[in-house]
XYZ file of C-alpha atoms in Angstrom:
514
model
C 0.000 0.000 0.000
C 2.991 2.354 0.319
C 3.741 2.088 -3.223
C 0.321 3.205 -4.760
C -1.622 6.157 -5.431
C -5.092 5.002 -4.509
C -6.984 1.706 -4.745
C -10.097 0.195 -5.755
C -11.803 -1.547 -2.855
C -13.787 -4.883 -4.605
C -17.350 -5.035 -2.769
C -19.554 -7.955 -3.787
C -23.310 -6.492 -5.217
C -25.388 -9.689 -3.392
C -22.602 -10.185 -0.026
C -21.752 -6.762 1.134
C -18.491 -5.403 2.789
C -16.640 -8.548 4.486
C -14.250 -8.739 6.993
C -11.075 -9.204 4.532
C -13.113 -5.784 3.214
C -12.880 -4.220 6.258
C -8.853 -5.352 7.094
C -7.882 -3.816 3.589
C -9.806 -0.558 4.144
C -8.852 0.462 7.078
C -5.282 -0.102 6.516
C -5.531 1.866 3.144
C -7.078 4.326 4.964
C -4.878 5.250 8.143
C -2.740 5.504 5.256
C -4.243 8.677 3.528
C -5.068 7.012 0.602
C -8.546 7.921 -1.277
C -10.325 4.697 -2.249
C -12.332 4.155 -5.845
C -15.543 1.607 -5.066
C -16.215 -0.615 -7.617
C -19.296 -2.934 -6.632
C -19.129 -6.266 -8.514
C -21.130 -8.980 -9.550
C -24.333 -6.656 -10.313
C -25.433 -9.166 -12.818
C -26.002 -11.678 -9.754
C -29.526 -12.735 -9.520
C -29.981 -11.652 -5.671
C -27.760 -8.837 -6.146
C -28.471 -5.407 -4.268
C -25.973 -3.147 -5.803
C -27.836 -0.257 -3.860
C -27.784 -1.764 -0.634
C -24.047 -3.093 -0.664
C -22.852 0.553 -1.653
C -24.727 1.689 1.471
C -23.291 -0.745 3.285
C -19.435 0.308 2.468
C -20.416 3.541 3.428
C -20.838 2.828 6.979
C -17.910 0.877 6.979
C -16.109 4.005 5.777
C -17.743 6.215 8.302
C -17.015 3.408 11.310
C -13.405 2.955 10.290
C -12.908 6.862 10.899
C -12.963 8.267 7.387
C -12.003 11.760 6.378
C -14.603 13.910 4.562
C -12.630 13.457 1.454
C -12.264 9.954 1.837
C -16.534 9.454 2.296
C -17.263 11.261 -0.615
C -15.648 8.323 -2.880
C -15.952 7.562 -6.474
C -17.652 4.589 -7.273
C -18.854 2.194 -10.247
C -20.715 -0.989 -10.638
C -19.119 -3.577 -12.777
C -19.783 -7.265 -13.385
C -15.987 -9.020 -13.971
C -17.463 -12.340 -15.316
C -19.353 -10.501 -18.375
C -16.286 -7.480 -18.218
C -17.927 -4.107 -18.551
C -18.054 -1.325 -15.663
C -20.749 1.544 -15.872
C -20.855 4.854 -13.408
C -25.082 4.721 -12.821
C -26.765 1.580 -12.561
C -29.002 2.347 -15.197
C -26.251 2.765 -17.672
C -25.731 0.375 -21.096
C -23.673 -2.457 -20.714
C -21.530 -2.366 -23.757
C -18.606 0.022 -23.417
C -16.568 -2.873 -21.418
C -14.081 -1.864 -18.871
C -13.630 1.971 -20.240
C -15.779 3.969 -17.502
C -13.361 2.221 -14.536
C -10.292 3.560 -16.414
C -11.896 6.939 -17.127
C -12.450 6.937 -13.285
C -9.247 5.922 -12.265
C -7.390 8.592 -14.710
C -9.774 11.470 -13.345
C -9.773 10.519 -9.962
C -6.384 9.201 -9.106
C -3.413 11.804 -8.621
C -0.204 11.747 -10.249
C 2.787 10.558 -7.594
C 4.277 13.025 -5.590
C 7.984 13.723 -5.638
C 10.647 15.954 -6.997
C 12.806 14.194 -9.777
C 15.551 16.779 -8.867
C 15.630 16.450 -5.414
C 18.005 13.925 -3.451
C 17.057 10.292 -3.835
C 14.961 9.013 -1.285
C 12.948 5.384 -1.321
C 11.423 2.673 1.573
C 12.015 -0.607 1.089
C 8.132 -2.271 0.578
C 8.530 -5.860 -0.094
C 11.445 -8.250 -0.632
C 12.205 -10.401 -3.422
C 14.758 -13.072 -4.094
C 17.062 -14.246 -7.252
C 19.322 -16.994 -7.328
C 22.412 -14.655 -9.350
C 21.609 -11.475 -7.575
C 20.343 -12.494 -4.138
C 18.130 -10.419 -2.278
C 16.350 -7.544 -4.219
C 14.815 -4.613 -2.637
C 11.239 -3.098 -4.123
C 9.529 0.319 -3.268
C 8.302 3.443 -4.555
C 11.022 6.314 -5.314
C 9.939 8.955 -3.219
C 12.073 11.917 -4.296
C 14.853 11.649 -7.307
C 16.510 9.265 -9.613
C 18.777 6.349 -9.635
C 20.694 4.520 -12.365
C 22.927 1.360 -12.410
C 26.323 1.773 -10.962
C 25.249 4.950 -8.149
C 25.924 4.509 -4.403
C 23.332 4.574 -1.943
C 23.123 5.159 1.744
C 20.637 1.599 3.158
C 19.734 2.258 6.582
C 17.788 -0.116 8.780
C 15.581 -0.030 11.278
C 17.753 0.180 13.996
C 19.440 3.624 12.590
C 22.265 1.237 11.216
C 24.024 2.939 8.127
C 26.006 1.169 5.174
C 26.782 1.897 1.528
C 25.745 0.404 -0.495
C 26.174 0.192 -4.659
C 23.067 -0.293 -7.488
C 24.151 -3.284 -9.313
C 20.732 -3.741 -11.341
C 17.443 -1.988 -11.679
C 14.281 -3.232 -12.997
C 10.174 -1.990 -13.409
C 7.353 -3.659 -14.220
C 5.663 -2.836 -17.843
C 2.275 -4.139 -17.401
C 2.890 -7.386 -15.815
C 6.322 -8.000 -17.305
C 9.770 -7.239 -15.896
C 12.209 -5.688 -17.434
C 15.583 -3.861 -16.744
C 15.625 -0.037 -16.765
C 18.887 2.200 -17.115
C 17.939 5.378 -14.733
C 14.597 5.325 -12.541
C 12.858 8.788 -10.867
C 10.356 10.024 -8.758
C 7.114 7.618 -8.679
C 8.306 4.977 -10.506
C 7.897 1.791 -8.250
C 11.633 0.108 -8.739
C 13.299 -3.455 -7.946
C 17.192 -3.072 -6.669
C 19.867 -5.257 -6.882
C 22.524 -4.759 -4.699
C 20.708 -4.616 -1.371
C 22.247 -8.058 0.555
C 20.583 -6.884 3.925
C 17.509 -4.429 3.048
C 14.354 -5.746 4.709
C 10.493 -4.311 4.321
C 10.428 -1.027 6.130
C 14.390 0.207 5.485
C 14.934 3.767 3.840
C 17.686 3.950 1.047
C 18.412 7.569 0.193
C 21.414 9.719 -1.124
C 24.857 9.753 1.016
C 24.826 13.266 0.716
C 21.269 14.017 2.108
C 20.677 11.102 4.812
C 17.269 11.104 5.954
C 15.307 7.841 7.612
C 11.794 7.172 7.207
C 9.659 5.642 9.603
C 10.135 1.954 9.915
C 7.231 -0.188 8.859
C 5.523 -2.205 11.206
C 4.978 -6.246 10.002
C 2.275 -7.725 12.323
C 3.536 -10.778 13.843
C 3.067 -14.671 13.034
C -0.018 -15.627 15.254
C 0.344 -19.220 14.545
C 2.872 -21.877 14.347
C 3.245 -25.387 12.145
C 6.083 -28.283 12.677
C 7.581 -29.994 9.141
C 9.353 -33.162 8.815
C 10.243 -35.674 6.006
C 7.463 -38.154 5.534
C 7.664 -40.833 7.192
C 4.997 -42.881 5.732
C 5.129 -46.565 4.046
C 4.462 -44.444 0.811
C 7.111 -41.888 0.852
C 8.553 -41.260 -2.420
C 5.982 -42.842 -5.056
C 5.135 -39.006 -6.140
C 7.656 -36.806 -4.877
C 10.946 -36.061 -6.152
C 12.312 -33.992 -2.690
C 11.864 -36.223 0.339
C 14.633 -35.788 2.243
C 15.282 -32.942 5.180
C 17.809 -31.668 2.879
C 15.603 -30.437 0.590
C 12.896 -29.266 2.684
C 16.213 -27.185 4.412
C 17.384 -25.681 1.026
C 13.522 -25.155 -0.267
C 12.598 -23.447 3.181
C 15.750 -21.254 3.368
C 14.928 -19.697 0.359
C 11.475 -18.692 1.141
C 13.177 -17.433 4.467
C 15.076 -15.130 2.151
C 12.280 -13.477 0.374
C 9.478 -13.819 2.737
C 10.128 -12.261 5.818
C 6.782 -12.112 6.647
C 7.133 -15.839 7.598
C 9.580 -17.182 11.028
C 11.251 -20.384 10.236
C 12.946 -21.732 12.556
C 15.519 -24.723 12.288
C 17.103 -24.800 15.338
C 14.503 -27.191 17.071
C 16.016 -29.648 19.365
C 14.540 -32.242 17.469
C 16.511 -32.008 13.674
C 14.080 -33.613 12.299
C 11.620 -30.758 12.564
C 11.324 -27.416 11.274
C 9.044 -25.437 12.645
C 7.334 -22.041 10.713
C 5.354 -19.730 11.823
C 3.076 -17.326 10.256
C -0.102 -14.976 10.252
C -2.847 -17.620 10.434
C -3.487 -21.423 9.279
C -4.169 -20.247 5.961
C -1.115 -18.052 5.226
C 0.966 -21.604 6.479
C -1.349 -23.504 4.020
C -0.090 -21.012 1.177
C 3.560 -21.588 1.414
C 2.903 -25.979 1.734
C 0.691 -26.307 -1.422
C 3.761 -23.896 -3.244
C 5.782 -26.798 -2.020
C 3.570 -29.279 -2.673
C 3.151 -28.457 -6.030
C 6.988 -28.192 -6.811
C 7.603 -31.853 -5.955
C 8.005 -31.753 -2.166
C 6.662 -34.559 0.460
C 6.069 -33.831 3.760
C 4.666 -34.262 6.980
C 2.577 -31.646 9.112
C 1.478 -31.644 12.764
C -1.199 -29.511 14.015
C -1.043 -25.883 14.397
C -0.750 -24.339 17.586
C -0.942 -20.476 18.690
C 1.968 -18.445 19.630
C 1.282 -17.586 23.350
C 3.031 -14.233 24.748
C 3.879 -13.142 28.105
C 3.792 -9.878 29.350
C 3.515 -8.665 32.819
C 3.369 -12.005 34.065
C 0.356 -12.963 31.899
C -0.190 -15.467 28.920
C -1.153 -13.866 25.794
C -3.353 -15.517 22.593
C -4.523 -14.329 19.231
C -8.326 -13.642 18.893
C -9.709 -13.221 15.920
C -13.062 -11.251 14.355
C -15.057 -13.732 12.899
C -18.098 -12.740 10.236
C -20.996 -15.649 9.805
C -23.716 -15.682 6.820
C -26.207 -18.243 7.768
C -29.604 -19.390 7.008
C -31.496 -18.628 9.650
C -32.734 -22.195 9.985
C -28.596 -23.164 11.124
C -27.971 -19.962 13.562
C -28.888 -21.407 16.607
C -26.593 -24.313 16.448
C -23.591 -22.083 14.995
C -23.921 -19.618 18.201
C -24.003 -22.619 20.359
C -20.849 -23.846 18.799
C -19.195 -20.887 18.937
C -19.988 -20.325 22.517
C -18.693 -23.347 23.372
C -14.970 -22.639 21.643
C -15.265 -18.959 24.151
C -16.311 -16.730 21.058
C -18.100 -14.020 22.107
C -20.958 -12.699 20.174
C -20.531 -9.018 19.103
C -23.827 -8.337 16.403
C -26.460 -10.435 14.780
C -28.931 -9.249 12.367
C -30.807 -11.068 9.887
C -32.114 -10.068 6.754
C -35.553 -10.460 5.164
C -34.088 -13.053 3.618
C -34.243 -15.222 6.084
C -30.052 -14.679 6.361
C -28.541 -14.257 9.633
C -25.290 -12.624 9.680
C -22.912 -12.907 12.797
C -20.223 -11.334 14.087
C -18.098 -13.025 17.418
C -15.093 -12.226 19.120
C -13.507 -15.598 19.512
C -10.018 -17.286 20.382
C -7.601 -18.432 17.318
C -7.697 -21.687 18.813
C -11.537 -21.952 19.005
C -11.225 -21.341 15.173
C -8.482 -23.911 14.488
C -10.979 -27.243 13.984
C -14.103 -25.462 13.315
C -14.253 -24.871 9.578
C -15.003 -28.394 8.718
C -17.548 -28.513 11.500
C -19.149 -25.341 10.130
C -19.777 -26.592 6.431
C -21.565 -30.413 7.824
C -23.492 -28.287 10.772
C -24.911 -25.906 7.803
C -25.210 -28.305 5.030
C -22.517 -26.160 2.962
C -24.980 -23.289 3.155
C -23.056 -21.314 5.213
C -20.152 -18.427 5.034
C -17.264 -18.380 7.889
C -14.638 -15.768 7.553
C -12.022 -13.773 9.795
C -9.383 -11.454 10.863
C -6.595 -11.135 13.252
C -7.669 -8.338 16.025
C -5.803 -8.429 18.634
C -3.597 -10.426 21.793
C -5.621 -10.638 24.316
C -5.148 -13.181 28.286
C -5.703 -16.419 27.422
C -9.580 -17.718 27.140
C -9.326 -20.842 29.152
C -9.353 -24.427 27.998
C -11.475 -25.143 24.768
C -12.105 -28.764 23.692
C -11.331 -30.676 20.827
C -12.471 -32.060 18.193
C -15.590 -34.428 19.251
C -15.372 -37.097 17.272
C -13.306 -39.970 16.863
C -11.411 -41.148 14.026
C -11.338 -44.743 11.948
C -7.894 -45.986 11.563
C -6.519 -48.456 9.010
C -5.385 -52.028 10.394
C -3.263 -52.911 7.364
C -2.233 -51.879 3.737
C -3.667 -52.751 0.343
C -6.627 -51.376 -1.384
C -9.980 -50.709 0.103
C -12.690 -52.609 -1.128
C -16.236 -51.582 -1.600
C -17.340 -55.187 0.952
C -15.502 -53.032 3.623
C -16.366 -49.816 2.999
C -20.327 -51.133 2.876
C -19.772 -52.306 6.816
C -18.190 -49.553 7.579
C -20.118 -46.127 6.072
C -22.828 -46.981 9.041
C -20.254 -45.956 11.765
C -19.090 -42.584 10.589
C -17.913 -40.949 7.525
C -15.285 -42.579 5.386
C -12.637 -40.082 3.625
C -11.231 -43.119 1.108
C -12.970 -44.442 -1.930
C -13.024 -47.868 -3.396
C -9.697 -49.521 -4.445
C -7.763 -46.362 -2.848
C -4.362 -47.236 -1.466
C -3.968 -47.286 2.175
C -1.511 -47.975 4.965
C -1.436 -49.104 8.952
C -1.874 -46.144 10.725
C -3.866 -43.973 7.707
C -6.758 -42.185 9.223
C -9.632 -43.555 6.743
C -13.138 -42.374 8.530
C -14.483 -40.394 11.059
C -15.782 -42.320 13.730
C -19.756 -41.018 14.674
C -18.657 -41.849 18.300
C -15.867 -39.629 20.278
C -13.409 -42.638 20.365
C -10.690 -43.947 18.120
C -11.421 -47.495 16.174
C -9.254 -49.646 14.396
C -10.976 -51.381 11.074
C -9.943 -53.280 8.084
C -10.759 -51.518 5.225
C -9.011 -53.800 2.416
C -11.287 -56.997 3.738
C -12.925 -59.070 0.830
C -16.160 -60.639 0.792
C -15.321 -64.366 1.563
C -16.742 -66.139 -1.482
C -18.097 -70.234 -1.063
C -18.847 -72.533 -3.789
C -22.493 -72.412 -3.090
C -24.742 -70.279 -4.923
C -27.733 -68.424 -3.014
C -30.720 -66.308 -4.431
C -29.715 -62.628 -3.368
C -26.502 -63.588 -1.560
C -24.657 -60.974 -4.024
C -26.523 -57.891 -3.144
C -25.629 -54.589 -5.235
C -23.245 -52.083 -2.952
C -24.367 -48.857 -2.200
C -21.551 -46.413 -1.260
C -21.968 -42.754 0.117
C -19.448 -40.632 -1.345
C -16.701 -40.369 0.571
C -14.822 -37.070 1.547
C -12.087 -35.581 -0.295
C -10.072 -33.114 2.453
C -8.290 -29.924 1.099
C -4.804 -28.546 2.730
C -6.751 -26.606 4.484
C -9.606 -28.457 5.680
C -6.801 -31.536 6.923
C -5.059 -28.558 9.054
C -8.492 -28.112 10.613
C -9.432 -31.569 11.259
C -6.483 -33.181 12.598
C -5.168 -33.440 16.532
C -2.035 -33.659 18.203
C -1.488 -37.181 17.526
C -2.089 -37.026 14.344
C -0.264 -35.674 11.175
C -0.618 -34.733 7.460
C 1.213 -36.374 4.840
C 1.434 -33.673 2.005
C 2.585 -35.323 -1.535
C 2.246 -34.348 -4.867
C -0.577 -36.326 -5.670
C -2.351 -36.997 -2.313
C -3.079 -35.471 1.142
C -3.544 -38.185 3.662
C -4.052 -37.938 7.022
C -2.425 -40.420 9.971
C -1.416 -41.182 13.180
C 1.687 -40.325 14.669
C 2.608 -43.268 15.298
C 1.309 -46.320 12.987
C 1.416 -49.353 14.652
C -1.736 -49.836 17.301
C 0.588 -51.582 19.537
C 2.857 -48.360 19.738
C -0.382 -46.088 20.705
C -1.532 -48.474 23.349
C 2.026 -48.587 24.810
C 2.382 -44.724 24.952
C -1.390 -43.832 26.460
């Protein structure tokens, strides 16, 4: 946000302002910057274009607004069928062109003064294998070309000189090298082995230091190991701890945003932490993706201490719900100590829910949400604040079926078995001791056999071979296996799969340790 000149805040025509909506807003707007509205999705067929532009309004006005700021420009647009119109009653059929006439009219030029000294803040970090760390941010004042020395100071007040070795810009969404760079042009350095988010790098001759910039901090925390399962390797090509080292030092490098930390007394575990479960989840399907297996323990919150008291995370969380599902959601909720700070619902029949509530009483609760409102409903949040420590919250309720032996399931044993919980493997999937295949309908672990054939005789009975019903069985997102699993239990992340298992695979080894 420290590189631009205004934004366009995205507000859905049929959902409103949500609390993502509100996060982004109010940071662009302790920042000065004058947003343009753009209400999408007008072509929706419960849309209330009307309504939602109300609606950011008073988000506006609650988040402190200036006068300036409240009297925004705004559009509706629909980015499925691409066009943008300034009244609602408009045509459809000049495209995209009234959002760009809006945003040359209404956005001012950058500020600065090509001829004064150079003067730029560090505002994100990126990373190349020749040219190692690479410094991005908005030239304030002046101009810089390849081969000039700059002053890089940190945050402490630290000074050291530092020499331009490469500059590039973005044209449109291409990079490309530049010669000489001034005054609003938003630049990537080379050069800069030690420049962070938040630095100022200015002329030697004119040293000034900007304010530093503030990077909230990593709320929760995730452990990573090699996998460890009877599977490992079949479709990964990085499986050992090396590679998870080299792969995770490098994002170390160019994300600072993220803590990774590798001196764990166990060396078989790395442990990263970061702003939520799903900016984790972001960096391990990356991974995933590039060929990396894996295994992943639960989350857990970073708990801070000051003034001899325990600190957690708690979170804003923002519920849309038929009305039919709201009484069990509050319930829920209640239970994990959220604390209910609005309802309303509209006349709709849609109640919409806002609760204060632990980051733990979160972690667990998506899947829970979509089953206890048949998919109907919408769960999001944001990070508000450390706060003393809620008290205990319990886990997850139910138990979990756990594979006996490896081979393929068969349909025989899934039949027995979709009558004491919810299976999350299909017929003829692969599956090893130790594999979490079901949840269990009661709050207790079982053990079951889920590759067991149908034991055939040589004598043939009327309506002994009965046709095989399966319910479908449940496919788990990154995501939704970082929910669901507890702290015996871990994720194995691979290419191809996400499965989820016990610690430790034998039954004999679980008995021994409870």
């Amino acid at each position: 946000l420290g590189m631009v000149s205004s934004v366009l805040l995205l507000v859905d025509a049929q959902e409103g302002p949500m609390p993502q909506t509100r996060f982004v807003l109010s940071k662009s707007l302790k920042m000065g910057l004058c947003p343009i509205v753009v209400v999408n999705k007008i072509d929706r067929p419960f849309a209330t274009p009307d309504k939602a532009l109300d609606l950011t309004f008073d988000l506006f006005t609650e988040l402190g607004a200036t006068d300036k700021q409240l009297d925004f420009a705004f559009c509706y647009a629909s980015g499925l069928s691409g066009f943008a119109i300034k009244n609602i009653d408009d045509p459809r059929d000049q495209g995209m062109r009234p959002l760009f006439e809006m945003i040359v009219d209404k956005v001012p030029p950058p500020p600065g003064n090509q001829k004064a000294p150079f003067l730029c803040q560090v505002s994100t970090i990126f990373y190349d294998d020749y040219v190692g760390r690479q410094a991005c941010g908005r030239i304030i004042n002046g101009s810089v070309k390849k081969g000039d020395t700059l002053m890089h100071i940190d945050k402490t007040g630290t000074n050291r000189r530092i020499t331009v070795s490469r500059i590039e810009g973005h044209i449109g969404l291409e990079k490309q090298e530049l010669e000489i760079a001034g005054a609003g042009d938003i630049v990537i350095l080379s050069g800069t082995p030690d420049a962070t988010i938040g630095d100022t790098l200015c002329d030697p001759n004119e040293i000034v230091q900007l304010p530093p910039i503030q990077l909230d901090e990593p709320t929760v925390s995730i452990d990573i190991s090699v996998n460890t399962s009877p599977f490992v390797g079949r479709s990964g090509k990085h499986v050992t701890m090396n590679k998870l080292k080299d792969r995770l030092e490098r994002e170390r490098r160019a994300n600072i945003s993220l803590k990774i930390d590798f001196s764990s007394n166990d060396q078989d575990i790395i442990t990263i932490a970061g702003r939520g479960e799903l900016h984790l989840s972001v960096l391990i399907e990356a991974m995933r993706r590039e060929g990396f297996e894996m295994s992943l323990s639960k989350p857990r919150v970073i708990i801070k201490r000051e003034e001899n008291q325990e600190l957690e995370p708690f979170e804003i969380a923002t519920i849309e719900v038929p009305e039919a599902y709201s009484g069990g959601v509050i319930e829920e909720l209640s239970r994990r100590r959220g604390e209910m700070q609005s309802l309303d619902t509209s006349p709709e029949g849609i109640t919409r829910m806002e609760f204060r509530i632990p980051t733990r009483g979160l972690m667990g609760y998506r899947s829970d949400f979509l089953t206890q409102t048949r998919g109907l409903g919408i769960l999001t949040s944001v990070f508000e604040k450390y706060a003393p420590l809620a008290g205990p919250i319990a886990g997850r309720k139910q138990g979990v079926m756990v594979s006996s032996c490896q081979g393929k399931s068969t349909p025989y044993a899934a039949f027995q078995l979709q009558d004491r919980g919810w299976l999350f493997v299909g017929p003829q999937d692969e599956v090893y001791e130790g594999m979490i295949v079901g949840e269990h309908s009661r709050d207790n672990d079982i053990v079951v056999n889920i590759t067991k054939e149908k034991q055939l005789t040589n004598v043939r009975a009327s309506g002994s071979d009965e046709n095989v019903i399966l319910t479908p069985h449940r496919r788990f997102t990154l995501e939704q296996a970082i929910d669901f699993i507890q702290n015996d239990e871990l994720i194995e992340v691979t290419p191809g799969f996400i499965r989820m298992r016990k610690r430790m695979l034998q039954e004999v080894d679980r008995k021994r340790q409870k």
